[in-house]
Coordinates of C-alpha atoms in Angstrom, one line a residue:
Chain A
E6 CA 97.2 115.3 89.9
P7 CA 98.2 113.3 93.0
E8 CA 99.0 109.5 92.2
V9 CA 100.3 106.6 94.2
T10 CA 103.6 105.4 93.3
Q11 CA 105.4 102.1 93.6
T12 CA 108.7 100.9 93.7
P13 CA 110.3 98.4 91.9
S14 CA 108.2 97.9 89.0
H15 CA 109.2 94.9 88.7
Q16 CA 111.2 92.1 91.6
V17 CA 112.8 89.1 90.2
T18 CA 113.8 87.0 93.5
Q19 CA 114.9 83.6 94.7
M20 CA 112.6 81.3 96.8
G21 CA 113.6 81.7 100.6
Q22 CA 114.8 85.3 100.0
E23 CA 112.5 88.3 101.9
V24 CA 111.7 91.2 99.6
I25 CA 110.1 94.8 100.4
L26 CA 107.6 96.3 98.3
R27 CA 107.3 99.7 98.5
C28 CA 104.7 102.3 97.7
V29 CA 104.3 106.3 98.4
P30 CA 100.6 106.9 99.4
I31 CA 98.8 110.0 98.3
S32 CA 100.0 112.8 100.8
N33 CA 97.2 113.3 103.1
H34 CA 95.7 109.8 102.8
L35 CA 94.7 108.0 105.7
Y36 CA 93.9 104.3 104.5
F37 CA 96.3 102.3 103.1
Y38 CA 96.0 98.7 101.1
W39 CA 98.0 96.0 99.5
Y40 CA 95.9 93.9 97.0
R41 CA 97.7 91.1 94.9
Q42 CA 96.7 89.6 91.2
I43 CA 98.3 86.1 90.7
L44 CA 98.4 85.6 86.8
G45 CA 95.1 84.7 85.3
Q46 CA 93.5 85.4 88.8
K47 CA 91.3 88.2 90.4
V48 CA 92.8 90.8 92.5
E49 CA 92.7 89.8 96.3
F50 CA 92.7 91.8 99.4
L51 CA 95.7 91.3 101.2
V52 CA 95.7 93.6 104.5
S53 CA 94.4 97.3 105.6
F54 CA 96.3 99.9 107.7
Y55 CA 94.7 102.7 109.4
N56 CA 96.2 104.6 112.0
N57 CA 99.6 102.7 112.2
E58 CA 98.1 99.6 112.4
I59 CA 96.6 96.7 110.9
S60 CA 92.8 96.9 110.3
E61 CA 91.8 93.3 108.8
K62 CA 93.8 91.2 106.8
S63 CA 92.9 88.4 104.9
E64 CA 93.7 84.6 104.9
I65 CA 96.8 85.0 102.1
F66 CA 98.1 87.4 104.7
D67 CA 100.1 84.9 106.8
D68 CA 103.4 85.6 109.4
Q69 CA 105.6 85.6 106.1
F70 CA 103.6 88.7 105.5
S71 CA 104.1 92.4 107.4
V72 CA 103.6 95.9 106.6
E73 CA 105.3 99.3 107.8
R74 CA 104.6 102.7 107.5
P75 CA 108.4 103.6 108.8
D76 CA 107.7 106.9 107.5
G77 CA 105.0 109.5 107.0
S78 CA 105.4 108.8 103.2
N79 CA 106.4 105.5 102.7
F80 CA 104.0 101.9 102.7
T81 CA 105.8 98.6 102.3
L82 CA 105.0 95.0 102.2
K83 CA 107.6 92.7 103.5
I84 CA 107.6 89.0 102.5
R85 CA 109.9 86.9 104.8
S86 CA 110.7 83.9 102.7
T87 CA 109.0 84.2 99.3
K88 CA 107.7 81.3 97.7
L89 CA 107.1 80.3 94.0
E90 CA 103.2 80.9 94.5
D91 CA 103.9 84.5 96.0
S92 CA 104.9 85.3 91.9
A93 CA 102.0 88.0 91.3
M94 CA 101.3 91.6 90.5
Y95 CA 101.5 93.6 93.9
F96 CA 99.1 96.6 94.3
C97 CA 99.3 99.6 97.3
A98 CA 96.7 101.4 97.3
S99 CA 95.3 104.1 99.8
S100 CA 92.2 106.2 100.5
G101 CA 91.3 109.8 101.6
T102 CA 90.4 111.5 104.6
S103 CA 86.4 110.8 104.7
G104 CA 86.6 107.2 105.8
P105 CA 87.5 103.9 104.3
L106 CA 84.8 103.7 101.9
D107 CA 86.6 107.0 100.0
E108 CA 88.1 106.2 96.5
Q109 CA 91.2 103.8 96.8
F110 CA 93.4 105.1 94.6
F111 CA 95.6 102.4 93.1
G112 CA 99.9 102.5 92.1
P113 CA 100.5 101.0 88.7
G114 CA 101.9 97.7 90.8
T115 CA 105.2 95.5 91.0
R116 CA 105.3 92.7 89.4
L117 CA 107.1 89.9 91.7
T118 CA 108.4 86.6 90.2
V119 CA 110.1 84.4 92.6
L120 CA 112.4 81.7 91.0
Chain B
A15 CA 80.6 85.4 103.3
Q16 CA 80.9 88.4 100.5
S17 CA 81.6 87.3 96.6
V18 CA 81.4 89.0 93.2
T19 CA 80.7 87.4 89.9
Q20 CA 81.2 88.6 86.4
L21 CA 79.7 86.6 84.1
D22 CA 81.9 87.5 81.1
S23 CA 85.3 87.4 81.0
Q24 CA 85.6 88.7 77.3
V25 CA 83.4 90.7 75.7
P26 CA 84.0 92.0 72.1
V27 CA 82.0 94.5 70.8
F28 CA 82.2 96.9 68.0
E29 CA 83.3 100.8 68.1
E30 CA 79.9 103.1 68.6
A31 CA 78.2 99.8 69.9
P32 CA 76.4 100.1 73.3
V33 CA 77.8 97.5 75.6
E34 CA 76.8 95.9 79.1
L35 CA 79.7 94.3 81.1
R36 CA 77.3 91.9 84.1
C37 CA 78.4 91.7 87.5
N38 CA 76.4 90.0 90.5
Y39 CA 77.1 89.8 94.3
S40 CA 76.4 88.2 97.2
S41 CA 76.2 89.9 100.9
S42 CA 74.8 89.3 103.8
V43 CA 75.3 92.6 104.7
S44 CA 74.9 96.3 103.5
V45 CA 76.8 96.6 100.5
Y46 CA 78.8 99.1 98.6
L47 CA 79.4 98.5 94.9
F48 CA 82.1 99.6 92.6
W49 CA 83.7 99.4 89.1
Y50 CA 87.3 99.8 88.4
V51 CA 89.3 99.6 85.2
Q52 CA 92.4 98.3 84.3
Y53 CA 94.5 99.9 81.4
P54 CA 97.6 98.0 79.9
N55 CA 100.6 98.4 82.4
Q56 CA 98.8 100.6 84.8
G57 CA 96.8 100.4 88.3
L58 CA 92.8 99.9 88.8
Q59 CA 91.1 103.4 88.6
L60 CA 87.6 104.1 89.9
L61 CA 85.0 104.5 87.1
L62 CA 81.7 104.7 89.5
K63 CA 80.6 103.6 92.8
Y64 CA 77.3 103.1 94.2
L65 CA 77.0 103.8 98.1
S66 CA 73.1 104.3 98.6
G67 CA 71.0 106.8 97.3
S68 CA 69.4 106.4 93.7
T69 CA 70.2 103.0 92.3
L70 CA 71.3 104.6 88.7
V71 CA 75.0 105.7 89.0
K72 CA 76.9 107.6 86.5
G73 CA 80.5 107.8 86.3
I74 CA 83.4 109.0 84.1
N75 CA 83.8 108.2 80.0
G76 CA 80.5 107.9 79.8
F77 CA 80.0 104.8 81.9
E78 CA 76.7 104.0 84.3
A79 CA 75.3 101.0 86.3
E80 CA 72.2 100.4 88.4
F81 CA 71.9 98.7 91.4
N82 CA 69.2 96.1 91.5
K83 CA 69.3 94.6 95.1
S84 CA 66.2 92.4 94.1
Q85 CA 68.5 90.8 91.6
T86 CA 71.9 91.4 93.6
S87 CA 73.3 93.1 90.3
F88 CA 75.5 95.4 89.8
H89 CA 75.8 95.9 85.9
L90 CA 77.7 98.3 84.1
R91 CA 76.8 100.0 80.8
K92 CA 78.1 102.8 78.2
P93 CA 75.3 103.5 75.4
S94 CA 78.5 103.7 72.5
V95 CA 81.8 102.6 73.2
H96 CA 85.1 104.1 72.0
I97 CA 88.3 102.2 70.9
S98 CA 90.1 103.4 74.0
D99 CA 88.0 101.9 76.3
T100 CA 89.5 98.3 75.5
A101 CA 90.3 97.3 79.0
E102 CA 89.9 95.1 81.8
Y103 CA 86.6 96.0 84.0
F104 CA 86.3 94.7 87.6
C105 CA 83.8 94.7 89.8
A106 CA 83.8 95.1 93.4
V107 CA 82.3 95.1 96.6
S108 CA 82.7 96.1 100.0
E109 CA 81.3 96.5 103.6
E110 CA 82.3 99.4 105.9
R111 CA 85.9 98.5 106.5
G112 CA 87.0 99.5 103.2
K113 CA 88.3 96.3 101.9
L114 CA 87.4 95.1 98.3
I115 CA 86.4 92.4 97.1
F116 CA 86.8 91.8 93.2
G117 CA 85.2 89.7 90.5
Q118 CA 87.1 87.9 87.9
G119 CA 87.4 90.9 85.9
T120 CA 86.0 91.2 82.2
E121 CA 88.2 92.0 79.2
L122 CA 86.5 94.3 76.5
S123 CA 87.7 94.3 73.6
V124 CA 86.5 97.3 71.1
K125 CA 87.3 96.5 67.6
P126 CA 87.2 99.3 64.8

């Protein structure tokens, strides 16, 4: 069964460093998302991506964040200069061809720890 | 603005007992409602969704939910739970563009 994969599973970085979180969505999907979950808090929407551009972003998704689909398979989230409060589990999701209300399939997440 | 409230952070229940996980939402426009489940160390998996039509929605693993527009609720139910249902359950709402707004989550703990 197709699935969304994410690498790495755990990333530790120093404050101020850049990190890139990688996701491989399901191959025929068209809509891509990033969410995050700070420990003990709810899952929060960060950004959605369709047709090679951002379709919606949250207030959290400031200039320190960027997304890219560099090739036909990967979908990346870059944090330019990490802060302590960026420590969270980051989930990638993708959905299919019928529209944005198609089921979103989530990856297992990348746990980011900023020291 | 949309929001979702899950009224119970933890629900302990014995195996084979019925369970209801509560979810209320607020939105000024038409909404689409979802329940996701998260097993330990895994991503979120869709249990069921309400887009339109019948207000009683059946999902995977024997779960169902009922959309109640007047009470702005979308409670999740299962008539008889198993140990394997132990997980975190998230209610979510979306508008047409696909962004999911999640509730705080309810930790369901099924005891033998």
